[in-house]
XYZ file of C-alpha atoms in Angstrom:
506
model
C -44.479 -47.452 -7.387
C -40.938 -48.520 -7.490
C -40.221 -47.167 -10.389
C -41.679 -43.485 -9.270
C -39.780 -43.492 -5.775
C -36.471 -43.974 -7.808
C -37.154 -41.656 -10.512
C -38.163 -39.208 -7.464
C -34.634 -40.326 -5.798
C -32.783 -39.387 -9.466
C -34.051 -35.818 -9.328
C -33.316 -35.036 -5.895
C -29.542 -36.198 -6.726
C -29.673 -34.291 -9.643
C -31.302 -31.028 -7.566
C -28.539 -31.720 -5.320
C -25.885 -31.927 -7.729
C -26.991 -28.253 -9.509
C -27.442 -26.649 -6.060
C -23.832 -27.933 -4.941
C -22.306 -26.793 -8.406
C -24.257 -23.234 -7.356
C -22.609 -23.104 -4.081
C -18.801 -23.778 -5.786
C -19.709 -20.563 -7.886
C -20.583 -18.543 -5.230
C -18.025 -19.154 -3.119
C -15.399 -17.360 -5.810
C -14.845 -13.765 -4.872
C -13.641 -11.704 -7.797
C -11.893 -8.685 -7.008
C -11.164 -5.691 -9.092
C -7.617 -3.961 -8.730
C -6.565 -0.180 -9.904
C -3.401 -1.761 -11.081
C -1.645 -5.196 -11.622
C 0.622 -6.052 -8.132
C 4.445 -6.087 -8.873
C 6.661 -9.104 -7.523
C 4.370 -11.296 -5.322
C 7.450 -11.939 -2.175
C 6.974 -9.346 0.496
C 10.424 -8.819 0.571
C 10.484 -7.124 -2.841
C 7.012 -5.832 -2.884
C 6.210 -2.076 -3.597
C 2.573 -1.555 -4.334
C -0.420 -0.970 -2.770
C -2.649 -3.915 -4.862
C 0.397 -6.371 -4.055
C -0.556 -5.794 -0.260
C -4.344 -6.180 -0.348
C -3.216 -10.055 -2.431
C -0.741 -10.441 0.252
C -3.351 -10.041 3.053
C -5.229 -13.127 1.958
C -2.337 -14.828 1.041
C 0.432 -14.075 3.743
C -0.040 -13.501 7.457
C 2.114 -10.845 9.668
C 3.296 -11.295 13.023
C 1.033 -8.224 14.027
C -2.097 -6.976 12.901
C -4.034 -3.552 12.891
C -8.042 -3.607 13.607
C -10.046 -0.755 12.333
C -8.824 1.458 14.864
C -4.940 1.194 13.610
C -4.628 -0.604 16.789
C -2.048 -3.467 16.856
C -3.509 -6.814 17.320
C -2.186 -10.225 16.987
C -1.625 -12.405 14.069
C 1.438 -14.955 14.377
C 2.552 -13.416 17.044
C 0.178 -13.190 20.206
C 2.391 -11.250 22.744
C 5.094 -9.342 22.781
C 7.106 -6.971 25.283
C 9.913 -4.716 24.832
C 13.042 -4.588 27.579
C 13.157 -1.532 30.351
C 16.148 -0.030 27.916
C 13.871 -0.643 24.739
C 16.548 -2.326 23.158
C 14.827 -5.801 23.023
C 11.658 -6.686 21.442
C 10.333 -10.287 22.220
C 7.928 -12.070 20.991
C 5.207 -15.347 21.580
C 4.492 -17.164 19.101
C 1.027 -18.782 17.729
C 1.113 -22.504 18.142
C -0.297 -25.318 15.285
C 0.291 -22.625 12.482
C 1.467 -24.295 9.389
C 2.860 -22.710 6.077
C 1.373 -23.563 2.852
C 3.586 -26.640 1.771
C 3.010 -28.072 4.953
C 6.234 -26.782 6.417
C 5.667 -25.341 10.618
C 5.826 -21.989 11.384
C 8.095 -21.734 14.186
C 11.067 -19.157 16.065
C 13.281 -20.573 13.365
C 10.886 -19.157 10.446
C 10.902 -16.054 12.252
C 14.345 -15.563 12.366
C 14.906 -16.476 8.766
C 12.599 -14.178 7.424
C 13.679 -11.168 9.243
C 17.444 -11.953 7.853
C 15.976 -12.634 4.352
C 14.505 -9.069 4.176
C 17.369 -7.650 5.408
C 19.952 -9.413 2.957
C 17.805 -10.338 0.289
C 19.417 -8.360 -3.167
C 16.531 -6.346 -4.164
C 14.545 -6.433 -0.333
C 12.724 -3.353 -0.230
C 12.668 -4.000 3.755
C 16.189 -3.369 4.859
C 15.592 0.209 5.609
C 12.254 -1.006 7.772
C 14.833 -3.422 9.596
C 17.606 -1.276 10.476
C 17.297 -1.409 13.812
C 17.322 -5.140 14.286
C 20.417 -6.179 14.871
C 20.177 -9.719 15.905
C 17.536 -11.846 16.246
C 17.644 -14.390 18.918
C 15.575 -17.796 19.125
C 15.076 -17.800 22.574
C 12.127 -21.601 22.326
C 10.299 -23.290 20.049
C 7.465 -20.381 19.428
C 9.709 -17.634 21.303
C 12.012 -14.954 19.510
C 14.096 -11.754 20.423
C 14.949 -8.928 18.501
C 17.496 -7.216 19.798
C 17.725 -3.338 18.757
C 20.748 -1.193 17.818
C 19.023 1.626 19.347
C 15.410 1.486 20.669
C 12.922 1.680 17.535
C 9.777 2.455 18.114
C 8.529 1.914 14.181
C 8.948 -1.703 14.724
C 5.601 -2.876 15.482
C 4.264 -1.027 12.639
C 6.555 -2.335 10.791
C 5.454 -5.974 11.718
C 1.807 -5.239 10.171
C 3.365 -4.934 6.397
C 5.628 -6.761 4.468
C 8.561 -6.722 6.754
C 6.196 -9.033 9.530
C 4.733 -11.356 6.502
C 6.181 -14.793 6.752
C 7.502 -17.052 3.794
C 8.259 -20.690 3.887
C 11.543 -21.172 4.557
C 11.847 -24.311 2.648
C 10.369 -22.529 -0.622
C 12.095 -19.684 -0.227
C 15.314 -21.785 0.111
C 14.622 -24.137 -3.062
C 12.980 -21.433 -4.831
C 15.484 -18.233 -4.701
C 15.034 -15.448 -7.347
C 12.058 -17.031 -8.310
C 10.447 -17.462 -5.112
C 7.544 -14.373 -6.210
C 6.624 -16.741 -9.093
C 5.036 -19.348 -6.691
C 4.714 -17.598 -2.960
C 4.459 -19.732 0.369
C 3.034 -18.517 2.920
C 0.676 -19.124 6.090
C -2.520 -17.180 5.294
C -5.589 -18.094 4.469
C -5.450 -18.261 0.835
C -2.969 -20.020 -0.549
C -1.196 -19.214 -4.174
C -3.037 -21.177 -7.542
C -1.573 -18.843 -10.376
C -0.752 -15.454 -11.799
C -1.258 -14.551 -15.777
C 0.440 -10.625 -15.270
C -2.239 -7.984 -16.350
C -4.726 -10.458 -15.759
C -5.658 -12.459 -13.502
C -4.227 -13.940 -9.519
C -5.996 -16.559 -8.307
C -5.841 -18.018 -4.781
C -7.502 -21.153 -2.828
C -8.225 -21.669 0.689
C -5.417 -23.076 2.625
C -7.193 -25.906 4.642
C -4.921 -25.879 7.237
C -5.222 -22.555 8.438
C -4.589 -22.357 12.195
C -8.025 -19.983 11.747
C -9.699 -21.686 8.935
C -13.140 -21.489 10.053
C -13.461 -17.489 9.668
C -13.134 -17.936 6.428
C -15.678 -19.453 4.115
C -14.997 -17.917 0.535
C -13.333 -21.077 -1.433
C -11.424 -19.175 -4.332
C -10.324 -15.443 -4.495
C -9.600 -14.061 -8.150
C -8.015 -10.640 -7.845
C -8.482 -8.929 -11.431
C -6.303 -5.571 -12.626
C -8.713 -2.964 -13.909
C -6.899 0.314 -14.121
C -9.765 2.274 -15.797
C -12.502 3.064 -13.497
C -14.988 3.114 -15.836
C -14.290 -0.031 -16.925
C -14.444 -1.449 -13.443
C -17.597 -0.532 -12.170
C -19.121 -1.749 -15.298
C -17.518 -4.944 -14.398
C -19.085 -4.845 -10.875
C -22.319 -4.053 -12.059
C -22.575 -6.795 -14.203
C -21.770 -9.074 -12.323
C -18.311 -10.128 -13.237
C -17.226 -9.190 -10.055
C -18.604 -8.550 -6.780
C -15.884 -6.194 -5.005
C -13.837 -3.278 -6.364
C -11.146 -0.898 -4.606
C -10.700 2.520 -4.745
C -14.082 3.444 -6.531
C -13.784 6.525 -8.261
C -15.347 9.632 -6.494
C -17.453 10.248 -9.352
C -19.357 7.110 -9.463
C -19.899 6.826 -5.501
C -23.673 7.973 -6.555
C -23.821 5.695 -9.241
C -23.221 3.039 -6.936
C -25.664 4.513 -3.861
C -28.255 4.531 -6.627
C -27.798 1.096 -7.573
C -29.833 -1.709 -5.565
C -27.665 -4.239 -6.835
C -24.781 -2.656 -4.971
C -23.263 -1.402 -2.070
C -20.622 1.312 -0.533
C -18.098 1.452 1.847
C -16.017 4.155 2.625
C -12.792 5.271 5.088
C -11.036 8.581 5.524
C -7.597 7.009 5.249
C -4.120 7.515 6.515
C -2.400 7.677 2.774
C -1.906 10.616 0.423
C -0.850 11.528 -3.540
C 2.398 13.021 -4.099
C 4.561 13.898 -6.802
C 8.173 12.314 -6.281
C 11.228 14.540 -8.271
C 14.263 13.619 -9.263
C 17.235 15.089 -7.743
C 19.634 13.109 -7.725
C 18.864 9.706 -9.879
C 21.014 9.523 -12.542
C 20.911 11.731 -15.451
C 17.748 12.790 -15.674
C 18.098 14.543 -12.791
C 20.379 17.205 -14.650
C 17.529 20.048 -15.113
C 16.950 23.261 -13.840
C 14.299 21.035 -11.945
C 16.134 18.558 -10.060
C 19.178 20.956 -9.220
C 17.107 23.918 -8.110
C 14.605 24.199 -5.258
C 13.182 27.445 -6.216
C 12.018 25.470 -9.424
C 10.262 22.957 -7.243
C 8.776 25.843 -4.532
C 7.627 27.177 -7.817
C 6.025 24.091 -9.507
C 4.230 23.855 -5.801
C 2.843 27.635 -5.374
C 1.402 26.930 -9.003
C -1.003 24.180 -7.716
C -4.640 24.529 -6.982
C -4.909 21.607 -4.804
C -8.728 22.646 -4.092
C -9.557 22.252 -7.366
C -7.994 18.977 -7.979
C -9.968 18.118 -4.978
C -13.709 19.284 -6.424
C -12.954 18.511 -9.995
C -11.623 14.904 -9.848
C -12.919 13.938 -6.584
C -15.657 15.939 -5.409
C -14.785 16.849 -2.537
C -13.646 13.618 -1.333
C -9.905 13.830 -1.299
C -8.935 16.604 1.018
C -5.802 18.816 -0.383
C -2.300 17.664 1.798
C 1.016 19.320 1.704
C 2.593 17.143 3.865
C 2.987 13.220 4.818
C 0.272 13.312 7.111
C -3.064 14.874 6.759
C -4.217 18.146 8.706
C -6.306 16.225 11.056
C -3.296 14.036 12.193
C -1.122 14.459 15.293
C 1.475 14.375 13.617
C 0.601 17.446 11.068
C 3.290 20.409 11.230
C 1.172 23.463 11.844
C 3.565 26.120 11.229
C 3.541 24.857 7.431
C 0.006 25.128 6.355
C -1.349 24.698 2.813
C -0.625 27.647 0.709
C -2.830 29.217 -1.306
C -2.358 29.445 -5.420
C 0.113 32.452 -6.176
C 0.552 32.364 -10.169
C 2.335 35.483 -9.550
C 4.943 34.558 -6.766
C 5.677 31.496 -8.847
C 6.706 33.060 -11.436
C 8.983 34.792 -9.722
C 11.038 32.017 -7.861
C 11.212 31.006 -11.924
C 13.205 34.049 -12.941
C 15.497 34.024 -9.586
C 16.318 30.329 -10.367
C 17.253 31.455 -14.525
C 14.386 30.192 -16.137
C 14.170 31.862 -19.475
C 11.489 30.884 -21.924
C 8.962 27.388 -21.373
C 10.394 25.133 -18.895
C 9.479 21.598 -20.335
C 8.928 18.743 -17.681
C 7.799 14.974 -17.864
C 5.541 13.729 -15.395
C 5.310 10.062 -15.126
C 2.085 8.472 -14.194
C 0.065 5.465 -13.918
C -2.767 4.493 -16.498
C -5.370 4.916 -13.585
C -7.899 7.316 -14.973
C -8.369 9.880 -12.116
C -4.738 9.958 -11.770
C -4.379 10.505 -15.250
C -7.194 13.349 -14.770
C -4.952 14.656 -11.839
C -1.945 14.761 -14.124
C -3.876 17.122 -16.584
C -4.813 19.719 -14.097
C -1.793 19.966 -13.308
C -0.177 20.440 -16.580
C -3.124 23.285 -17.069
C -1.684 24.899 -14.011
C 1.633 24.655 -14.278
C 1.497 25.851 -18.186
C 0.157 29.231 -16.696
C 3.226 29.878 -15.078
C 5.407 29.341 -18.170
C 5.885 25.435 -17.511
C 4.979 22.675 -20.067
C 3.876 19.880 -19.274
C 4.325 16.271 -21.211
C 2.735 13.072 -19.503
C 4.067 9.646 -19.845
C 1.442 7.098 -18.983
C 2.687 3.680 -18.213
C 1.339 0.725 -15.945
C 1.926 0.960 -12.266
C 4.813 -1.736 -11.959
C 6.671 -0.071 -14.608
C 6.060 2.942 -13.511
C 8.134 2.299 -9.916
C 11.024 0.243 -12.062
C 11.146 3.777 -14.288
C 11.376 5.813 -11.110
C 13.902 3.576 -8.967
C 16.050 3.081 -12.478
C 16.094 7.261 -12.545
C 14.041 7.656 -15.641
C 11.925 10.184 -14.704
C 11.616 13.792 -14.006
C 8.714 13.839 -11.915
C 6.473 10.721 -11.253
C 2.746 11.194 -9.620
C 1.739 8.367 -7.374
C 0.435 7.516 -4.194
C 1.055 5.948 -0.442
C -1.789 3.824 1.116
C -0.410 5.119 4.764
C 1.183 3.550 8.169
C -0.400 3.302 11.391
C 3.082 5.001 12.453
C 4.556 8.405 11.162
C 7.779 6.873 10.423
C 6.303 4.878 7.522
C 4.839 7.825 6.058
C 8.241 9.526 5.300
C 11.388 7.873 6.377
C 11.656 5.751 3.668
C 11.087 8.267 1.176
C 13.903 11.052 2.045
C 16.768 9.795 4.103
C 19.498 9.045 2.388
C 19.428 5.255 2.070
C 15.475 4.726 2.270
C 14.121 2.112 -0.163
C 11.696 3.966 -1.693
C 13.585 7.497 -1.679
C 12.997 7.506 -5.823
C 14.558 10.909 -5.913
C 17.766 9.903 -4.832
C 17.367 13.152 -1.632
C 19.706 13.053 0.459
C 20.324 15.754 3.706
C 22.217 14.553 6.840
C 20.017 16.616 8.862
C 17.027 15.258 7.752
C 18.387 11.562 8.580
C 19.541 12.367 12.096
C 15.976 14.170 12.700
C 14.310 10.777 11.415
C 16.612 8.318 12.674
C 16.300 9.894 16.008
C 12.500 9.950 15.904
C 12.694 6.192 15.483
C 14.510 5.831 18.833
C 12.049 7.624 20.770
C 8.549 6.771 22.592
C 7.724 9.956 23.541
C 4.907 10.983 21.284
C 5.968 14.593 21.783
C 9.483 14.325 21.451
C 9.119 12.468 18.709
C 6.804 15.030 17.123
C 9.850 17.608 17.601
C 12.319 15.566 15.215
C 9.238 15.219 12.635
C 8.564 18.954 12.457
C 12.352 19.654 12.161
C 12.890 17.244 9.312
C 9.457 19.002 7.723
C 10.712 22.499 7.733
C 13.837 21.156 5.654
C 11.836 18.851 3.699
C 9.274 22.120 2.824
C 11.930 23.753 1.306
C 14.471 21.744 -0.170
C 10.780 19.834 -1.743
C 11.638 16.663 -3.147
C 8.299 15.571 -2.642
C 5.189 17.917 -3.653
C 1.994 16.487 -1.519
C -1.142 16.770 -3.643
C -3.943 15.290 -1.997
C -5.159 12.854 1.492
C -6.030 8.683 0.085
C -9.640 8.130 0.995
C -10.649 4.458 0.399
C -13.598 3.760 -1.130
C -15.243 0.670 -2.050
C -17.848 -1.066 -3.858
C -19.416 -4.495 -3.766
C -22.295 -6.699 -4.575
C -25.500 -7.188 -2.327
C -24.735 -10.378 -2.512
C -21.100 -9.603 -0.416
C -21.951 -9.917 3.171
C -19.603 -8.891 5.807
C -17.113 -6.910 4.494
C -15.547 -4.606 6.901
C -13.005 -1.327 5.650
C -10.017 -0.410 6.824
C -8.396 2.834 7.309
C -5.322 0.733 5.858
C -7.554 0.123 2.690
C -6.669 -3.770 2.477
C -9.471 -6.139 1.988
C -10.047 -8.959 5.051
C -11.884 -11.817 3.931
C -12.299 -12.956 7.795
C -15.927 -13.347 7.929
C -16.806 -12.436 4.705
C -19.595 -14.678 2.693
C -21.346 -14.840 -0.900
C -24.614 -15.256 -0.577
């Protein structure tokens, strides 16, 4: 009888031991990615899939629910001075950064001078406005304002509000993105580039307990095909920006699930100006080339034959169901014929060859097609240069491009939406456009609150923008998602980042 019990006590321990190895497995999310992220330090940070890693890995001191509402994060108050020259802040107590180090009014201020003196910070034109910042306590800070900015908060809920360890940033310097410290959730294990980022929970998150996922493995994917196949086999159980075509694929599929959001992003096609070189065509040096290039597109059918339906056609930064939408300038209609005519007034004689530069995504690559089938019937030839997404943003901010096609996941506030793209000194204004007018118009929209004054500057900086076109606007961002029945609680954004508050493997 003794003998039984303890054989009955050895299986249960083994049962146990199985079930408990189970769990471990389950409890690693594996997420597919369009592209592989570049430099993992939010100060040097430029794409999209570097943010969703970033939101397990780094919190902001504001947040955005699914509203585009600000909420906080490491900062749980905040109020602004009568001349809106001040912006101060309260601070979330017992929050600790991922070597251990305390987040504090002191981490605060170093990050903000970080970004904005880092060599290579991508955030010095979203800090322009702060021109001090003041510890005014322990978990209280200032930031006082060359002129009233009312980007700022928005600002806060990217990259320029995501905290670093001091004391890692400090040892680590330039190499500071190959092992990132921060206070999320999740803190950094390892990156192998084009394959594979892996995170683990940070168990001393100040808000540990709203997360119960153990390991996060964020894999790059670009083809789409490729990815859902992935999903569907189980290799992983969430995947962004599901292609349009396979959203009934994935409806069909009992194994699966679907999650969509209209977005507050859009496609555009960035040209060179006035970035070295290559900017030295009949292209970059002559609007009426551009105006033409634009008239040529059939932005409808982009829409129906890539995305079916799903991507509404945009002209401008923000969609035609946004506030901030310039009515006088609405989408044009194809006109092959007019096109061809700004062509002959600029001196085009014979083919006009042009490079577009895009990433290896496949519907973008699709995109890229229909356009060169457009564009060849008004006398334009198209060649396409596929590269990977990183390299595709060191081509364009080195110059070597002509045109490059790629995308902007969107900003709760107009400002981030288009000032950093055109005025003069913006970090990600790849073209190298620069108008005087246009900077005063968006400079000044930055120091107003006044919704409707500040609409006034946008539309005036639009009507120049329209016409000088730097930037051709293909096509509104929506998110769309797909993930395993086994994913429970998984919430979308209008953002498009991936939360992993509250989200379980079952």
């Amino acid at each position: 009888m003794i003998d039984k019990i303890n054989r009955w006590k050895l299986l249960a321990s083994a049962a146990l031991l199985i079930a408990g190895t189970g769990l471990a497995q389950a409890q690693t999310l594996r997420i597919g990615l369009q592209d592989d992220p570049d430099a993992l330090d939010p100060a040097k940070a430029r794409t999209f899939v570097g943010r969703i890693v970033f939101t397990a890995m780094c919190d902001k001191l504001v947040d955005i629910d699914d509203k585009l509402n600000f909420v906080p994060q490491l900062a749980t108050s905040w109020t602004y001075s009568e001349d809106g020259k001040t912006l101060s802040m309260k601070l979330r107590s017992g929050v600790k950064f991922q070597d251990g180090t305390p987040f504090d009014a002191n981490a605060v201020k170093f990050n903000i001078e970080r970004s904005q003196t880092l060599n290579g910070s991508m955030r010095k034109s979203e800090l322009a406005s702060v021109e001090s910042v003041s510890v005014d306590g322990p978990l209280a800070v200032s930031f006082h304002l060359k002129s009233p900015d009312s980007t700022l908060l928005a600002q806060f809920t990217d990259r320029s509000g995501m905290m670093v360890s001091p004391k890692a940033a400090t040892e680590l310097g330039d190499n500071f993105a190959q092992k990132p410290v921060c206070s999320g959730p999740y803190k950094f294990v390892e990156r192998v580039a084009q394959d594979r980022i892996v995170l683990e929970k940070f168990e001393d998150y100040w808000n540990k307990d709203a997360y119960k996922i153990q390991k996060v493995v964020y894999l790059p994917i670009p083809d789409t095909t490729v990815r859902l196949a992935n999903l569907r086999s189980g290799d992983l159980q969430l995947i962004e920006r599901l292609a349009a075509p396979d959203v009934k694929t994935v409806k069909a599929d009992p194994t699966l699930q679907y999650a969509t959001d209209p977005g507050i992003g859009y496609q555009a096609l960035y040209i060179n100006v006035a970035n070295g070189d290559r900017a030295k065509t009949p292209l970059g040096q002559d609007k009426r080339v551009r105006q033409a290039l634009e008239l040529a597109l059939d932005r409808d059918a982009i829409n129906q034959v890539v995305f079916e339906g799903v991507n509404p056609p945009a002209n401008q930064p923000f969609g035609v169901t946004s506030p901030w939408y310039d009515k006088d300038f609405p989408l044009k209609p194809r006109n092959v014929a007019k096109a061809k005519e700004l062509l002959k007034a600029a001196g085009v004689t014979g083919r006009l060859k042009v490079e577009i530069m895009v990433a290896t995504s496949t519907l973008e690559q699709q995109v890229t097609q229909l356009i060169q089938a457009m564009w060849a019937e008004i006398g334009v030839d198209v060649s396409i240069r596929a590269t990977e997404f990183a390299t595709l943003l060191k081509e364009a901010s080195t110059g070597n491009f002509e045109i490059a096609q790629f995308g902007w996941s969107g900003r709760p506030d107009p400002d981030g939406n288009i000032h950093t793209f055109v005025t003069c000194k913006g970090g990600l204004n790849y073209p190298k456009y620069c108008n005087a007018e246009v900077d005063k118009q968006l400079f000044g929209a930055r120091a107003v609150v006044d919704p409707a004054k500040r609409k006034v500057m946008y539309d005036a900086a639009q009507k120049i923008l329209l016409d000088d076109m730097p930037v051709i606007y293909t096509y509104q961002q929506s998110w769309n998602w797909a993930y395993a029945k086994t994913l429970k609680g998984f919430k979308p954004y209008p953002d498009g980042m991936i939360r992993l508050a509250g989200v379980t493997l079952q």
